[in-house]
Amino acid sequence: MARVIERINTPLARHSLDGLLEIKGAGEDDAGWLSNSADMLEQGTYEWSVIASFIRMANIYRITPPQQKRLIVSSCPAPSTNRLPLAMAAYSIIGDQLTHRGRSMALQRSDGEGNYSILGLRFHVVQLSEMCVNHMYRASYNPEDPPVRTVQSTLTFPHFSAMLVWHLINSCGKQAGEGVRETVVVSEDLNKRDERFRSLLTDRLEGYTAVDYHDSYRWGADDGLRRIIMLKGLKHGDTVNSFISVGNGHVAIYTTESTVEGATAIAARHPVAVEAARPILDQYNLTDTLMNAEYPAQQEPCFCEECLLRRIGIETVTSASGRRMFVMQMQ
């Protein structure tokens, strides 16, 4: 038994999960499932580290059990019976402990082969055989963390773990737990062909976690590429979640950091988020463009029909006869 416990504790420490997960026996066959837990924890490369980062974000958004320091793992499938990719299997043993506004975030199977859902978001796990030879995510295909495609919308992610972070931000971040509020620090529209914007969207970033994905619903000069650059929330000791959203010529910084009341400058109102964002903004010569924007910062983009059309380069005009026409703006 001591050897099995050591096999569990070693990967927990290596992936910084020792303060986030507790492997706890709950029956007579503790030795059996503890061995299964050890086998599972010893698999993969980065997948467990991603789960550690996800749990830290979940703690910030307050969707983990209150007054519970660690998530409890009391059952674990044997590798021989587990048919899920490792990243999904790892999430499956913690997802049922997460709740958002009373709804479970457990991984659930949906109708159709390879279809699943989390908190109402249905998605399809993309197999390598389903990808054409020039598919944008074929080269990075990882069977233990495969690409996924949302069913209700038009988004494709290179990995399940990328969708997991995106889903947490977009579902829980917009309506976070009690006492947590995600706000816009600054929001700016740039020319889609601006080299600074293009580089921030497509460069390989050193020292940052980038969540890339693709939206196939696009118009005009929009190539559908989207990126979330994590600034705060993934590391031990982080108490706020901050990130940069990039796509369709738009750059915005979001944070759960409380606003400093009475401050007028952007950097003074959200000092933690701005300090975290400044190095990468400096690197891409975007600091003056964003930090000198007039406060109050733009609110979250409006999603009325007129604003949505304008954001994809289409203006609406009304003719003398009262007919409504759509005009594509070339950039």
PDB file of C-alpha atoms in Angstrom, residues 42-255:
ATOM      1  CA  GLU A  42       1.089   8.407 -14.311  1.00  0.00           C
ATOM      2  CA  GLN A  43      -0.329   8.692 -17.827  1.00  0.00           C
ATOM      3  CA  GLY A  44       0.018  11.571 -20.252  1.00  0.00           C
ATOM      4  CA  THR A  45       2.280  14.592 -20.425  1.00  0.00           C
ATOM      5  CA  TYR A  46       0.624  17.976 -19.863  1.00  0.00           C
ATOM      6  CA  GLU A  47      -2.998  16.867 -19.355  1.00  0.00           C
ATOM      7  CA  TRP A  48      -2.899  16.764 -15.541  1.00  0.00           C
ATOM      8  CA  SER A  49      -1.157  20.149 -15.365  1.00  0.00           C
ATOM      9  CA  VAL A  50      -4.042  21.608 -17.381  1.00  0.00           C
ATOM     10  CA  ILE A  51      -6.500  20.119 -14.893  1.00  0.00           C
ATOM     11  CA  ALA A  52      -4.544  21.783 -12.068  1.00  0.00           C
ATOM     12  CA  SER A  53      -4.824  25.165 -13.811  1.00  0.00           C
ATOM     13  CA  PHE A  54      -8.520  24.584 -14.456  1.00  0.00           C
ATOM     14  CA  ILE A  55      -9.201  23.831 -10.779  1.00  0.00           C
ATOM     15  CA  ARG A  56      -7.450  27.063  -9.759  1.00  0.00           C
ATOM     16  CA  MET A  57      -9.669  29.024 -12.134  1.00  0.00           C
ATOM     17  CA  ALA A  58     -12.724  27.163 -10.855  1.00  0.00           C
ATOM     18  CA  ASN A  59     -11.788  28.163  -7.300  1.00  0.00           C
ATOM     19  CA  ILE A  60     -11.608  31.818  -8.359  1.00  0.00           C
ATOM     20  CA  TYR A  61     -15.019  31.614 -10.044  1.00  0.00           C
ATOM     21  CA  ARG A  62     -16.367  29.864  -6.925  1.00  0.00           C
ATOM     22  CA  ILE A  63     -17.841  26.855  -8.648  1.00  0.00           C
ATOM     23  CA  THR A  64     -15.984  24.355  -6.435  1.00  0.00           C
ATOM     24  CA  PRO A  65     -17.595  23.073  -3.211  1.00  0.00           C
ATOM     25  CA  PRO A  66     -17.565  25.865  -0.611  1.00  0.00           C
ATOM     26  CA  GLN A  67     -15.369  25.447   2.456  1.00  0.00           C
ATOM     27  CA  GLN A  68     -13.597  22.497   0.860  1.00  0.00           C
ATOM     28  CA  LYS A  69      -9.883  22.975   0.260  1.00  0.00           C
ATOM     29  CA  ARG A  70      -9.489  20.096  -2.188  1.00  0.00           C
ATOM     30  CA  LEU A  71     -11.644  18.211  -4.659  1.00  0.00           C
ATOM     31  CA  ILE A  72     -12.157  14.641  -3.468  1.00  0.00           C
ATOM     32  CA  VAL A  73     -11.455  11.721  -5.795  1.00  0.00           C
ATOM     33  CA  SER A  74     -12.982   8.539  -4.364  1.00  0.00           C
ATOM     34  CA  SER A  75     -13.294   6.476  -7.532  1.00  0.00           C
ATOM     35  CA  CYS A  76     -11.202   6.086 -10.629  1.00  0.00           C
ATOM     36  CA  PRO A  77     -11.696   3.832 -13.672  1.00  0.00           C
ATOM     37  CA  ALA A  78      -9.133   1.184 -14.487  1.00  0.00           C
ATOM     38  CA  PRO A  79      -7.090   2.086 -17.578  1.00  0.00           C
ATOM     39  CA  SER A  80      -8.284  -1.117 -19.254  1.00  0.00           C
ATOM     40  CA  THR A  81     -11.950  -0.066 -18.963  1.00  0.00           C
ATOM     41  CA  ASN A  82     -11.579   3.672 -19.547  1.00  0.00           C
ATOM     42  CA  ARG A  83     -12.398   4.563 -23.145  1.00  0.00           C
ATOM     43  CA  LEU A  84     -12.138   8.321 -22.753  1.00  0.00           C
ATOM     44  CA  PRO A  85      -9.092  10.337 -23.826  1.00  0.00           C
ATOM     45  CA  LEU A  86      -6.980  11.121 -20.766  1.00  0.00           C
ATOM     46  CA  ALA A  87      -7.872  14.828 -20.638  1.00  0.00           C
ATOM     47  CA  MET A  88     -11.584  13.981 -20.642  1.00  0.00           C
ATOM     48  CA  ALA A  89     -11.169  11.125 -18.171  1.00  0.00           C
ATOM     49  CA  ALA A  90      -9.259  13.435 -15.822  1.00  0.00           C
ATOM     50  CA  TYR A  91     -12.025  16.023 -16.000  1.00  0.00           C
ATOM     51  CA  SER A  92     -14.720  13.375 -15.530  1.00  0.00           C
ATOM     52  CA  ILE A  93     -13.481  12.509 -12.019  1.00  0.00           C
ATOM     53  CA  ILE A  94     -13.860  16.128 -10.829  1.00  0.00           C
ATOM     54  CA  GLY A  95     -16.631  17.585 -12.986  1.00  0.00           C
ATOM     55  CA  ASP A  96     -19.487  16.240 -10.872  1.00  0.00           C
ATOM     56  CA  GLN A  97     -18.151  18.247  -7.902  1.00  0.00           C
ATOM     57  CA  LEU A  98     -18.411  21.536  -9.792  1.00  0.00           C
ATOM     58  CA  THR A  99     -21.658  23.502  -9.895  1.00  0.00           C
ATOM     59  CA  HIS A 100     -22.584  26.760 -11.571  1.00  0.00           C
ATOM     60  CA  ARG A 101     -25.753  28.432 -10.322  1.00  0.00           C
ATOM     61  CA  GLY A 102     -27.048  25.099  -9.091  1.00  0.00           C
ATOM     62  CA  ARG A 103     -26.259  23.203 -12.301  1.00  0.00           C
ATOM     63  CA  SER A 104     -23.771  20.349 -12.398  1.00  0.00           C
ATOM     64  CA  MET A 105     -20.696  20.642 -14.606  1.00  0.00           C
ATOM     65  CA  ALA A 106     -20.263  16.882 -14.915  1.00  0.00           C
ATOM     66  CA  LEU A 107     -19.163  15.442 -18.243  1.00  0.00           C
ATOM     67  CA  GLN A 108     -22.183  13.741 -19.796  1.00  0.00           C
ATOM     68  CA  ARG A 109     -22.650  11.640 -22.905  1.00  0.00           C
ATOM     69  CA  SER A 110     -25.037  12.990 -25.553  1.00  0.00           C
ATOM     70  CA  ASP A 111     -26.838  11.402 -28.472  1.00  0.00           C
ATOM     71  CA  GLY A 112     -24.522  10.362 -31.265  1.00  0.00           C
ATOM     72  CA  GLU A 113     -21.102   8.741 -31.376  1.00  0.00           C
ATOM     73  CA  GLY A 114     -18.431  10.924 -29.788  1.00  0.00           C
ATOM     74  CA  ASN A 115     -20.895  13.533 -28.516  1.00  0.00           C
ATOM     75  CA  TYR A 116     -20.763  14.897 -24.971  1.00  0.00           C
ATOM     76  CA  SER A 117     -21.940  17.903 -22.981  1.00  0.00           C
ATOM     77  CA  ILE A 118     -20.804  20.029 -20.046  1.00  0.00           C
ATOM     78  CA  LEU A 119     -23.172  22.556 -18.483  1.00  0.00           C
ATOM     79  CA  GLY A 120     -25.421  22.536 -21.537  1.00  0.00           C
ATOM     80  CA  LEU A 121     -22.603  22.923 -24.059  1.00  0.00           C
ATOM     81  CA  ARG A 122     -22.760  20.007 -26.485  1.00  0.00           C
ATOM     82  CA  PHE A 123     -19.609  19.090 -28.365  1.00  0.00           C
ATOM     83  CA  HIS A 124     -18.227  16.402 -30.633  1.00  0.00           C
ATOM     84  CA  VAL A 125     -14.830  14.769 -30.184  1.00  0.00           C
ATOM     85  CA  VAL A 126     -13.101  14.910 -33.568  1.00  0.00           C
ATOM     86  CA  GLN A 127     -11.255  11.745 -34.567  1.00  0.00           C
ATOM     87  CA  LEU A 128      -8.124  11.892 -36.695  1.00  0.00           C
ATOM     88  CA  SER A 129      -9.987   9.990 -39.421  1.00  0.00           C
ATOM     89  CA  GLU A 130     -12.531  12.839 -39.612  1.00  0.00           C
ATOM     90  CA  MET A 131      -9.879  15.465 -40.358  1.00  0.00           C
ATOM     91  CA  CYS A 132      -8.848  16.284 -43.908  1.00  0.00           C
ATOM     92  CA  VAL A 133      -5.138  16.349 -44.727  1.00  0.00           C
ATOM     93  CA  ASN A 134      -4.956  20.150 -44.529  1.00  0.00           C
ATOM     94  CA  HIS A 135      -7.131  20.547 -41.421  1.00  0.00           C
ATOM     95  CA  MET A 136      -5.691  23.353 -39.315  1.00  0.00           C
ATOM     96  CA  TYR A 137      -5.507  21.177 -36.181  1.00  0.00           C
ATOM     97  CA  ARG A 138      -4.355  17.913 -37.751  1.00  0.00           C
ATOM     98  CA  ALA A 139      -0.634  18.549 -37.110  1.00  0.00           C
ATOM     99  CA  SER A 140      -1.241  19.137 -33.384  1.00  0.00           C
ATOM    100  CA  TYR A 141      -3.590  16.169 -32.970  1.00  0.00           C
ATOM    101  CA  ASN A 142      -3.244  14.461 -29.587  1.00  0.00           C
ATOM    102  CA  PRO A 143      -5.405  11.366 -29.028  1.00  0.00           C
ATOM    103  CA  GLU A 144      -5.291  11.956 -25.245  1.00  0.00           C
ATOM    104  CA  ASP A 145      -6.499  15.572 -25.660  1.00  0.00           C
ATOM    105  CA  PRO A 146      -8.285  15.550 -29.029  1.00  0.00           C
ATOM    106  CA  PRO A 147      -9.880  18.386 -30.992  1.00  0.00           C
ATOM    107  CA  VAL A 148     -13.534  19.118 -30.269  1.00  0.00           C
ATOM    108  CA  ARG A 149     -16.237  20.894 -32.237  1.00  0.00           C
ATOM    109  CA  THR A 150     -19.253  22.496 -30.582  1.00  0.00           C
ATOM    110  CA  VAL A 151     -22.597  21.173 -31.770  1.00  0.00           C
ATOM    111  CA  GLN A 152     -24.841  24.212 -31.267  1.00  0.00           C
ATOM    112  CA  SER A 153     -22.334  26.783 -32.559  1.00  0.00           C
ATOM    113  CA  THR A 154     -19.498  27.036 -35.068  1.00  0.00           C
ATOM    114  CA  LEU A 155     -16.418  26.730 -32.854  1.00  0.00           C
ATOM    115  CA  THR A 156     -13.601  24.209 -33.204  1.00  0.00           C
ATOM    116  CA  PHE A 157     -10.862  23.788 -30.601  1.00  0.00           C
ATOM    117  CA  PRO A 158      -7.489  22.075 -31.129  1.00  0.00           C
ATOM    118  CA  HIS A 159      -7.889  20.250 -27.811  1.00  0.00           C
ATOM    119  CA  PHE A 160     -10.595  19.353 -25.307  1.00  0.00           C
ATOM    120  CA  SER A 161      -8.575  21.173 -22.627  1.00  0.00           C
ATOM    121  CA  ALA A 162      -8.721  24.407 -24.661  1.00  0.00           C
ATOM    122  CA  MET A 163     -12.502  24.163 -24.883  1.00  0.00           C
ATOM    123  CA  LEU A 164     -12.648  23.514 -21.146  1.00  0.00           C
ATOM    124  CA  VAL A 165     -10.910  26.814 -20.319  1.00  0.00           C
ATOM    125  CA  TRP A 166     -12.966  28.698 -22.919  1.00  0.00           C
ATOM    126  CA  HIS A 167     -16.206  27.226 -21.554  1.00  0.00           C
ATOM    127  CA  LEU A 168     -15.292  28.141 -17.983  1.00  0.00           C
ATOM    128  CA  ILE A 169     -14.568  31.742 -18.982  1.00  0.00           C
ATOM    129  CA  ASN A 170     -17.578  32.205 -21.248  1.00  0.00           C
ATOM    130  CA  SER A 171     -20.173  30.350 -19.176  1.00  0.00           C
ATOM    131  CA  CYS A 172     -19.057  30.859 -15.593  1.00  0.00           C
ATOM    132  CA  GLY A 173     -17.058  34.052 -16.038  1.00  0.00           C
ATOM    133  CA  LYS A 174     -20.006  36.000 -17.404  1.00  0.00           C
ATOM    134  CA  GLN A 175     -22.165  34.880 -14.475  1.00  0.00           C
ATOM    135  CA  ALA A 176     -19.611  33.947 -11.846  1.00  0.00           C
ATOM    136  CA  GLY A 177     -20.339  32.717  -8.372  1.00  0.00           C
ATOM    137  CA  GLU A 178     -21.505  34.951  -5.573  1.00  0.00           C
ATOM    138  CA  GLY A 179     -19.076  37.780  -4.911  1.00  0.00           C
ATOM    139  CA  VAL A 180     -17.203  37.356  -8.218  1.00  0.00           C
ATOM    140  CA  ARG A 181     -17.704  39.750 -11.109  1.00  0.00           C
ATOM    141  CA  GLU A 182     -15.858  39.652 -14.419  1.00  0.00           C
ATOM    142  CA  THR A 183     -15.402  43.114 -15.903  1.00  0.00           C
ATOM    143  CA  VAL A 184     -13.898  44.667 -19.023  1.00  0.00           C
ATOM    144  CA  VAL A 185     -10.662  46.521 -18.299  1.00  0.00           C
ATOM    145  CA  VAL A 186     -10.331  47.935 -21.815  1.00  0.00           C
ATOM    146  CA  SER A 187     -11.686  47.030 -25.235  1.00  0.00           C
ATOM    147  CA  GLU A 188     -10.469  48.272 -28.622  1.00  0.00           C
ATOM    148  CA  ASP A 189     -11.217  47.536 -32.267  1.00  0.00           C
ATOM    149  CA  LEU A 190      -8.189  47.419 -34.564  1.00  0.00           C
ATOM    150  CA  ASN A 191      -7.809  46.895 -38.285  1.00  0.00           C
ATOM    151  CA  LYS A 192      -7.823  43.147 -38.922  1.00  0.00           C
ATOM    152  CA  ARG A 193      -4.708  43.582 -41.049  1.00  0.00           C
ATOM    153  CA  ASP A 194      -2.833  45.514 -38.347  1.00  0.00           C
ATOM    154  CA  GLU A 195       0.474  43.658 -38.027  1.00  0.00           C
ATOM    155  CA  ARG A 196       0.452  44.047 -34.235  1.00  0.00           C
ATOM    156  CA  PHE A 197      -2.975  42.445 -34.016  1.00  0.00           C
ATOM    157  CA  ARG A 198      -2.048  39.657 -36.449  1.00  0.00           C
ATOM    158  CA  SER A 199       1.111  38.819 -34.517  1.00  0.00           C
ATOM    159  CA  LEU A 200      -0.670  38.774 -31.153  1.00  0.00           C
ATOM    160  CA  LEU A 201      -3.272  36.462 -32.667  1.00  0.00           C
ATOM    161  CA  THR A 202      -0.936  33.989 -34.366  1.00  0.00           C
ATOM    162  CA  ASP A 203       2.549  34.121 -32.778  1.00  0.00           C
ATOM    163  CA  ARG A 204       3.816  31.336 -30.565  1.00  0.00           C
ATOM    164  CA  LEU A 205       3.811  33.054 -27.169  1.00  0.00           C
ATOM    165  CA  GLU A 206       6.598  32.381 -24.704  1.00  0.00           C
ATOM    166  CA  GLY A 207       5.658  32.485 -21.028  1.00  0.00           C
ATOM    167  CA  TYR A 208       1.895  32.656 -21.609  1.00  0.00           C
ATOM    168  CA  THR A 209      -0.882  30.116 -21.955  1.00  0.00           C
ATOM    169  CA  ALA A 210      -2.836  30.765 -25.154  1.00  0.00           C
ATOM    170  CA  VAL A 211      -6.220  29.165 -25.781  1.00  0.00           C
ATOM    171  CA  ASP A 212      -6.683  29.102 -29.554  1.00  0.00           C
ATOM    172  CA  TYR A 213      -9.838  28.184 -31.431  1.00  0.00           C
ATOM    173  CA  HIS A 214     -11.604  28.820 -34.725  1.00  0.00           C
ATOM    174  CA  ASP A 215     -15.038  30.230 -35.527  1.00  0.00           C
ATOM    175  CA  SER A 216     -16.279  29.098 -38.931  1.00  0.00           C
ATOM    176  CA  TYR A 217     -19.075  31.703 -38.878  1.00  0.00           C
ATOM    177  CA  ARG A 218     -17.252  34.688 -40.331  1.00  0.00           C
ATOM    178  CA  TRP A 219     -17.596  37.442 -42.894  1.00  0.00           C
ATOM    179  CA  GLY A 220     -15.363  39.738 -44.907  1.00  0.00           C
ATOM    180  CA  ALA A 221     -11.750  39.929 -43.779  1.00  0.00           C
ATOM    181  CA  ASP A 222     -12.363  37.857 -40.637  1.00  0.00           C
ATOM    182  CA  ASP A 223     -10.368  34.607 -40.847  1.00  0.00           C
ATOM    183  CA  GLY A 224     -12.188  33.069 -37.890  1.00  0.00           C
ATOM    184  CA  LEU A 225      -9.082  32.776 -35.707  1.00  0.00           C
ATOM    185  CA  ARG A 226      -9.675  33.472 -32.021  1.00  0.00           C
ATOM    186  CA  ARG A 227      -7.321  33.494 -29.040  1.00  0.00           C
ATOM    187  CA  ILE A 228      -7.525  33.894 -25.268  1.00  0.00           C
ATOM    188  CA  ILE A 229      -4.230  34.796 -23.588  1.00  0.00           C
ATOM    189  CA  MET A 230      -4.249  33.922 -19.903  1.00  0.00           C
ATOM    190  CA  LEU A 231      -2.650  36.499 -17.602  1.00  0.00           C
ATOM    191  CA  LYS A 232      -3.806  35.483 -14.118  1.00  0.00           C
ATOM    192  CA  GLY A 233      -5.702  32.578 -12.603  1.00  0.00           C
ATOM    193  CA  LEU A 234      -3.652  29.535 -13.584  1.00  0.00           C
ATOM    194  CA  LYS A 235      -0.857  29.597 -11.026  1.00  0.00           C
ATOM    195  CA  HIS A 236      -0.662  28.832  -7.330  1.00  0.00           C
ATOM    196  CA  GLY A 237      -1.410  31.975  -5.338  1.00  0.00           C
ATOM    197  CA  ASP A 238      -3.458  33.732  -8.034  1.00  0.00           C
ATOM    198  CA  THR A 239      -6.599  35.250  -6.558  1.00  0.00           C
ATOM    199  CA  VAL A 240      -8.051  36.834  -9.702  1.00  0.00           C
ATOM    200  CA  ASN A 241      -8.579  35.655 -13.240  1.00  0.00           C
ATOM    201  CA  SER A 242      -7.418  37.982 -16.030  1.00  0.00           C
ATOM    202  CA  PHE A 243      -7.033  37.387 -19.738  1.00  0.00           C
ATOM    203  CA  ILE A 244      -6.767  39.052 -23.144  1.00  0.00           C
ATOM    204  CA  SER A 245      -9.343  38.171 -25.795  1.00  0.00           C
ATOM    205  CA  VAL A 246      -8.176  38.536 -29.416  1.00  0.00           C
ATOM    206  CA  GLY A 247     -10.127  38.008 -32.629  1.00  0.00           C
ATOM    207  CA  ASN A 248     -11.908  39.644 -35.568  1.00  0.00           C
ATOM    208  CA  GLY A 249      -9.840  42.810 -35.173  1.00  0.00           C
ATOM    209  CA  HIS A 250     -10.864  43.126 -31.534  1.00  0.00           C
ATOM    210  CA  VAL A 251      -8.611  43.153 -28.442  1.00  0.00           C
ATOM    211  CA  ALA A 252     -10.034  43.256 -24.910  1.00  0.00           C
ATOM    212  CA  ILE A 253      -8.744  42.652 -21.396  1.00  0.00           C
ATOM    213  CA  TYR A 254     -11.060  41.060 -18.826  1.00  0.00           C
ATOM    214  CA  THR A 255     -10.567  40.532 -15.104  1.00  0.00           C
TER     215      THR A 255
END
